[in-house]
JSON list of C-alpha atoms in Angstrom, two decimals:
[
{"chain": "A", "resi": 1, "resn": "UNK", "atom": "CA", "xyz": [130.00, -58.51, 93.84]},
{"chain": "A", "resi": 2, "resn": "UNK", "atom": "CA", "xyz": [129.66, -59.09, 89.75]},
{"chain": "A", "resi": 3, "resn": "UNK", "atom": "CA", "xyz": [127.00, -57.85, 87.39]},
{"chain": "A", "resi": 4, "resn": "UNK", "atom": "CA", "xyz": [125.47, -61.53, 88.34]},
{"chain": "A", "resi": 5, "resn": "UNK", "atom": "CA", "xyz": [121.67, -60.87, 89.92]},
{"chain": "A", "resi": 6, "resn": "UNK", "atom": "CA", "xyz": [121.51, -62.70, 93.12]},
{"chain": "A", "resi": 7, "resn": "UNK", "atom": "CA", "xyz": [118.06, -64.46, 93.89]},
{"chain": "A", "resi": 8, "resn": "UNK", "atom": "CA", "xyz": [115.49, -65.96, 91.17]},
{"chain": "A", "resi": 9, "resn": "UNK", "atom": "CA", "xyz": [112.28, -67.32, 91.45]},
{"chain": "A", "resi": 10, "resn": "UNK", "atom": "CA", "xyz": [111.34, -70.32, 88.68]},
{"chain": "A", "resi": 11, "resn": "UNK", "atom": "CA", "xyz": [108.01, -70.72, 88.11]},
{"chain": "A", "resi": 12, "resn": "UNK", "atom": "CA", "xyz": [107.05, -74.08, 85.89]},
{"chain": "A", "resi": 13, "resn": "UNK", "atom": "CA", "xyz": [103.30, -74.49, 85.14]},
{"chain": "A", "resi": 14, "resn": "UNK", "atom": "CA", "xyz": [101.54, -76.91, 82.83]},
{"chain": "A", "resi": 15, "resn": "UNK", "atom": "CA", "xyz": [97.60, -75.61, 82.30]},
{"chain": "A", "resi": 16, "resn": "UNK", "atom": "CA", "xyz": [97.11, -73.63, 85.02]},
{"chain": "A", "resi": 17, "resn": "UNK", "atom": "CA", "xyz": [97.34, -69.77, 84.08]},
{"chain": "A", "resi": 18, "resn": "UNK", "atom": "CA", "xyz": [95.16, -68.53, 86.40]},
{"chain": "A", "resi": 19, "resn": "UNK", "atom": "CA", "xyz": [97.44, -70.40, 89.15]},
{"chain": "A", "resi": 20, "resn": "UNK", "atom": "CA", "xyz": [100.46, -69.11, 87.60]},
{"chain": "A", "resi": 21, "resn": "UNK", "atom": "CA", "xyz": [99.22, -65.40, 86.85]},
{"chain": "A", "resi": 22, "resn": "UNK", "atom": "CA", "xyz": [98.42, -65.60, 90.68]},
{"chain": "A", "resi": 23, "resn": "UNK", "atom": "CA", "xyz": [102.21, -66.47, 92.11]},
{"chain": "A", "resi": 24, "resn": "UNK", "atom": "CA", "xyz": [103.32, -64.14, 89.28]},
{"chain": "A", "resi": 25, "resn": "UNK", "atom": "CA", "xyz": [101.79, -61.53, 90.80]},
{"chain": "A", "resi": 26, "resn": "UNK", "atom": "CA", "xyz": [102.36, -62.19, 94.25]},
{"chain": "A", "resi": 27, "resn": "UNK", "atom": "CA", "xyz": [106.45, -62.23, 93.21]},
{"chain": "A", "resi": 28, "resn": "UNK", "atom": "CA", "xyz": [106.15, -58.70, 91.41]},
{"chain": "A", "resi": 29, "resn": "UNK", "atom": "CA", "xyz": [104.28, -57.08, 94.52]},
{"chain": "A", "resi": 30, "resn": "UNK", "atom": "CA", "xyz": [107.00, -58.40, 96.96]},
{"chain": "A", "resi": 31, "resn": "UNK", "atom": "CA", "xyz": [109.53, -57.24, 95.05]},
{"chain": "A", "resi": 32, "resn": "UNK", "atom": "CA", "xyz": [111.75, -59.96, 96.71]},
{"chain": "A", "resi": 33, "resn": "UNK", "atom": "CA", "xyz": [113.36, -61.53, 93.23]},
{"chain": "A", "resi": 34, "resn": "UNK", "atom": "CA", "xyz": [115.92, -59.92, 90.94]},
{"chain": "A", "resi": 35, "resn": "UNK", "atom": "CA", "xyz": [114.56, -61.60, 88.55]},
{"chain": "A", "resi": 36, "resn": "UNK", "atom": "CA", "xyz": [110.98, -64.24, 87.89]},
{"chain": "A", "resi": 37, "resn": "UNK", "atom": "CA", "xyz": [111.08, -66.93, 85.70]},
{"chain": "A", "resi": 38, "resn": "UNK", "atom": "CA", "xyz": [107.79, -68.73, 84.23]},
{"chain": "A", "resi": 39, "resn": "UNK", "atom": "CA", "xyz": [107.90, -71.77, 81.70]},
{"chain": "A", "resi": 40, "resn": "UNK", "atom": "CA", "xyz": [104.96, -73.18, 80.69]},
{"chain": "A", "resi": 41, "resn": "UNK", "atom": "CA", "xyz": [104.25, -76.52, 79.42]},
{"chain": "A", "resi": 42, "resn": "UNK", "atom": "CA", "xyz": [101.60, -75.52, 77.18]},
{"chain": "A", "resi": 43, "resn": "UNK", "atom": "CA", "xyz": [99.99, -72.71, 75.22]},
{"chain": "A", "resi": 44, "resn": "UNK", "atom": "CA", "xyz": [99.13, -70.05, 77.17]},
{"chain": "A", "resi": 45, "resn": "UNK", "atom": "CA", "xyz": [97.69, -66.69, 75.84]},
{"chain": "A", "resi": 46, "resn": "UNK", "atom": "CA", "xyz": [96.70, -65.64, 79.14]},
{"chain": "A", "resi": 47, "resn": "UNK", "atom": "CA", "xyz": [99.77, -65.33, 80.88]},
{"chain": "A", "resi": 48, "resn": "UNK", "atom": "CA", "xyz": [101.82, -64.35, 77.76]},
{"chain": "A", "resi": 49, "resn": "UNK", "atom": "CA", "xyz": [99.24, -60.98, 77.09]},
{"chain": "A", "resi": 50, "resn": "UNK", "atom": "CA", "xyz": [99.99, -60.46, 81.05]},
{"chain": "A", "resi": 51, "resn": "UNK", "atom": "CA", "xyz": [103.60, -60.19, 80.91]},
{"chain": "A", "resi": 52, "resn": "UNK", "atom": "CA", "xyz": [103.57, -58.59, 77.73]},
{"chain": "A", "resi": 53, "resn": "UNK", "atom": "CA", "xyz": [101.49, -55.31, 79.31]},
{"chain": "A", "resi": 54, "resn": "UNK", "atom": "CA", "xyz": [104.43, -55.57, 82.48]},
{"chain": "A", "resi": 55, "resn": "UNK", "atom": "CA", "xyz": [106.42, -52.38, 82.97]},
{"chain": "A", "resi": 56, "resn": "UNK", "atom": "CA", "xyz": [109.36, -54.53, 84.14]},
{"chain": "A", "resi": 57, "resn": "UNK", "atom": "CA", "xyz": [112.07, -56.33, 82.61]},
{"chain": "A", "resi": 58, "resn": "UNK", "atom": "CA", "xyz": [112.46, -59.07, 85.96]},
{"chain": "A", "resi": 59, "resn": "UNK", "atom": "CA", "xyz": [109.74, -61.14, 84.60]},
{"chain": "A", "resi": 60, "resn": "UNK", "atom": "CA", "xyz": [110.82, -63.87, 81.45]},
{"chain": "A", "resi": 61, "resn": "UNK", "atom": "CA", "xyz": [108.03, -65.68, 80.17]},
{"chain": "A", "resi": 62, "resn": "UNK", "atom": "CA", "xyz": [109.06, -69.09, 78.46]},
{"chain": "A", "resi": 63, "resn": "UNK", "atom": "CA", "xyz": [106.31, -70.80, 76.37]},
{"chain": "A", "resi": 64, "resn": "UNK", "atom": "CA", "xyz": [107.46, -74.72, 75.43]},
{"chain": "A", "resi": 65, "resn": "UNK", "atom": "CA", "xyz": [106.18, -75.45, 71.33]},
{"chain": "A", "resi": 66, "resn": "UNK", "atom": "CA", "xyz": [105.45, -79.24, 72.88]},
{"chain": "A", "resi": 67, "resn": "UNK", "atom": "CA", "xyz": [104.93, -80.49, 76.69]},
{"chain": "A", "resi": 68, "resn": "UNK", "atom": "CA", "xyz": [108.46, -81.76, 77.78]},
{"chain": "A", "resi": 69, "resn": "UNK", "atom": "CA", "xyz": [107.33, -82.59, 80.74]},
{"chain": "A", "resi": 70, "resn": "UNK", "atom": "CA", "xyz": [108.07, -81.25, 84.42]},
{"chain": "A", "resi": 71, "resn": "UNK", "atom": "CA", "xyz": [111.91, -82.13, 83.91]},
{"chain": "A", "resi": 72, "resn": "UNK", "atom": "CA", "xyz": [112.41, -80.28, 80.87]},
{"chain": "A", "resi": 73, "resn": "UNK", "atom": "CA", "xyz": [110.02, -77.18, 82.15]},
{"chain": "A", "resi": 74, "resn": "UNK", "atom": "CA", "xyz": [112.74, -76.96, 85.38]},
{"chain": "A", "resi": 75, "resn": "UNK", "atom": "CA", "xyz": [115.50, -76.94, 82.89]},
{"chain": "A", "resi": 76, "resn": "UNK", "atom": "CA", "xyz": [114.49, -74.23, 80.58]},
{"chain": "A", "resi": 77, "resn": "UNK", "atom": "CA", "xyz": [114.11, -72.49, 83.69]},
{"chain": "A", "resi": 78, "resn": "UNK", "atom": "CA", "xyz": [117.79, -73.09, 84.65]},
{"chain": "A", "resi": 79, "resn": "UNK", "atom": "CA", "xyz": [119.20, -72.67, 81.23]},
{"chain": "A", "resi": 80, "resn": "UNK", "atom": "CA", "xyz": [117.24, -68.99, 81.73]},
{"chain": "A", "resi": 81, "resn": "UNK", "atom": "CA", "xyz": [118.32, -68.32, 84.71]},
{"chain": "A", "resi": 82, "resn": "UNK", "atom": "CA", "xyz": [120.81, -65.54, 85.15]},
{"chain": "A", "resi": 83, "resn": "UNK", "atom": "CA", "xyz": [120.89, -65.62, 88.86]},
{"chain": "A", "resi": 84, "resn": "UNK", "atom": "CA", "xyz": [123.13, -67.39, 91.19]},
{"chain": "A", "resi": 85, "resn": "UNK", "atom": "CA", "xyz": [120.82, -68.99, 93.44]},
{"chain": "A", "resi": 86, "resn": "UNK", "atom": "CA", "xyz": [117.07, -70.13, 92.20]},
{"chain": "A", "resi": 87, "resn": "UNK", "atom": "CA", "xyz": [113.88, -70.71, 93.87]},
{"chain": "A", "resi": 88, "resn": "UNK", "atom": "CA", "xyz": [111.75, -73.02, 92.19]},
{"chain": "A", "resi": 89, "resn": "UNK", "atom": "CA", "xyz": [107.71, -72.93, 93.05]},
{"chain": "A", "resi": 90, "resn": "UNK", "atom": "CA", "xyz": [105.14, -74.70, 91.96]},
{"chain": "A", "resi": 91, "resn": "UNK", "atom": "CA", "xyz": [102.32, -72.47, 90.05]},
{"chain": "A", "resi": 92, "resn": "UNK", "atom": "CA", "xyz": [99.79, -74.11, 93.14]},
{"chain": "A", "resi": 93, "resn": "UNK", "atom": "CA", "xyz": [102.40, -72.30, 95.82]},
{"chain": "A", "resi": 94, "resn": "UNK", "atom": "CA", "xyz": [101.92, -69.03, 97.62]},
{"chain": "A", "resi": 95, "resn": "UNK", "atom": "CA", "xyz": [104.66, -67.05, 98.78]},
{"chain": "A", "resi": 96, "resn": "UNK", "atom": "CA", "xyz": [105.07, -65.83, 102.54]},
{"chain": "A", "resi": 97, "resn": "UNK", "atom": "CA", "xyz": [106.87, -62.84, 102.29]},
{"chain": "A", "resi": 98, "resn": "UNK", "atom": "CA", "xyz": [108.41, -62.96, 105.51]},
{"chain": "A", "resi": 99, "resn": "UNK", "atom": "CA", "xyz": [110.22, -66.39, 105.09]},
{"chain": "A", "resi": 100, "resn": "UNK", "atom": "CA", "xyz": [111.65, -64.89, 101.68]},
{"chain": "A", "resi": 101, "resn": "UNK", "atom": "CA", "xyz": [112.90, -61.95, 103.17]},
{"chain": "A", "resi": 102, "resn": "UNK", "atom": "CA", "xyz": [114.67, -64.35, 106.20]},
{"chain": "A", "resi": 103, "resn": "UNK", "atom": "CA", "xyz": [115.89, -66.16, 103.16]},
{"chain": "A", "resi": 104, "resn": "UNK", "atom": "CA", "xyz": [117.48, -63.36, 100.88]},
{"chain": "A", "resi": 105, "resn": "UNK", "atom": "CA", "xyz": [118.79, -62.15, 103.80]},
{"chain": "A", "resi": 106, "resn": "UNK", "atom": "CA", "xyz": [120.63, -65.02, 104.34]},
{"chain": "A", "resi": 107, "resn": "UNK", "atom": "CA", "xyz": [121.82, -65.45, 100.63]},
{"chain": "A", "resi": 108, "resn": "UNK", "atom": "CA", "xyz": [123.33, -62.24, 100.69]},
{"chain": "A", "resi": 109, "resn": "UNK", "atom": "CA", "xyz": [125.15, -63.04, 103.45]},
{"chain": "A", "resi": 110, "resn": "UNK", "atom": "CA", "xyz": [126.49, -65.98, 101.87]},
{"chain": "A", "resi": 111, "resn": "UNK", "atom": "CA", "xyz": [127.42, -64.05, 98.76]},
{"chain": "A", "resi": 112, "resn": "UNK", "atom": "CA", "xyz": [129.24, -61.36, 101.24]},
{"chain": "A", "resi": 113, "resn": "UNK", "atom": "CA", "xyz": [131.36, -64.06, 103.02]}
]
């Protein structure tokens, strides 16, 4: 396989930090995602301290100068993305570890055939 990271998690949130801080952390305790991606719609000083005290380079933190709307928020998150596949959650989601696991599974299987 390339240097390419495998599975991503894309996290857009508009206003909601302590939603997004929550699913954030959830991701980083699993340790399920090569890499986490958050962009948020609006000034956010909560999440932004968070991920700047993080001992990990998996998490990028995307802040957007003006609300482009859900749209745009999904396609920062893309243009971000250095993974080759991408699971998008909404900051209001929870994660069940077992049905990531079943997927990532699966994805590497795909990327070994």
């Amino acid at each position: 396989m390339n240097d390419k990271k495998l599975f991503a998690l894309g996290i857009p949130t508009y206003k909601r930090p302590g939603l997004a801080l929550n699913l954030l952390k959830q991701a980083i305790d699993l340790d399920l995602f090569d890499e986490i991606i958050l962009s948020s719609n609006s000034q956010e000083p909560l999440i932004s301290e968070f991920v700047s005290k993080l001992c990990t380079s998996k998490v990028t933190f995307y802040q957007q100068s003006e609300n482009v709307g859900l749209s745009g928020n999904y396609l920062k998150i893309l243009d971000l993305c250095k993974s080759k596949y991408i699971l998008f959650m909404s900051d209001e989601d929870t994660l069940i570890s077992t049905n990531i696991q079943k997927l990532k599974k699966h994805l590497h299987q795909l990327d070994a055939g």
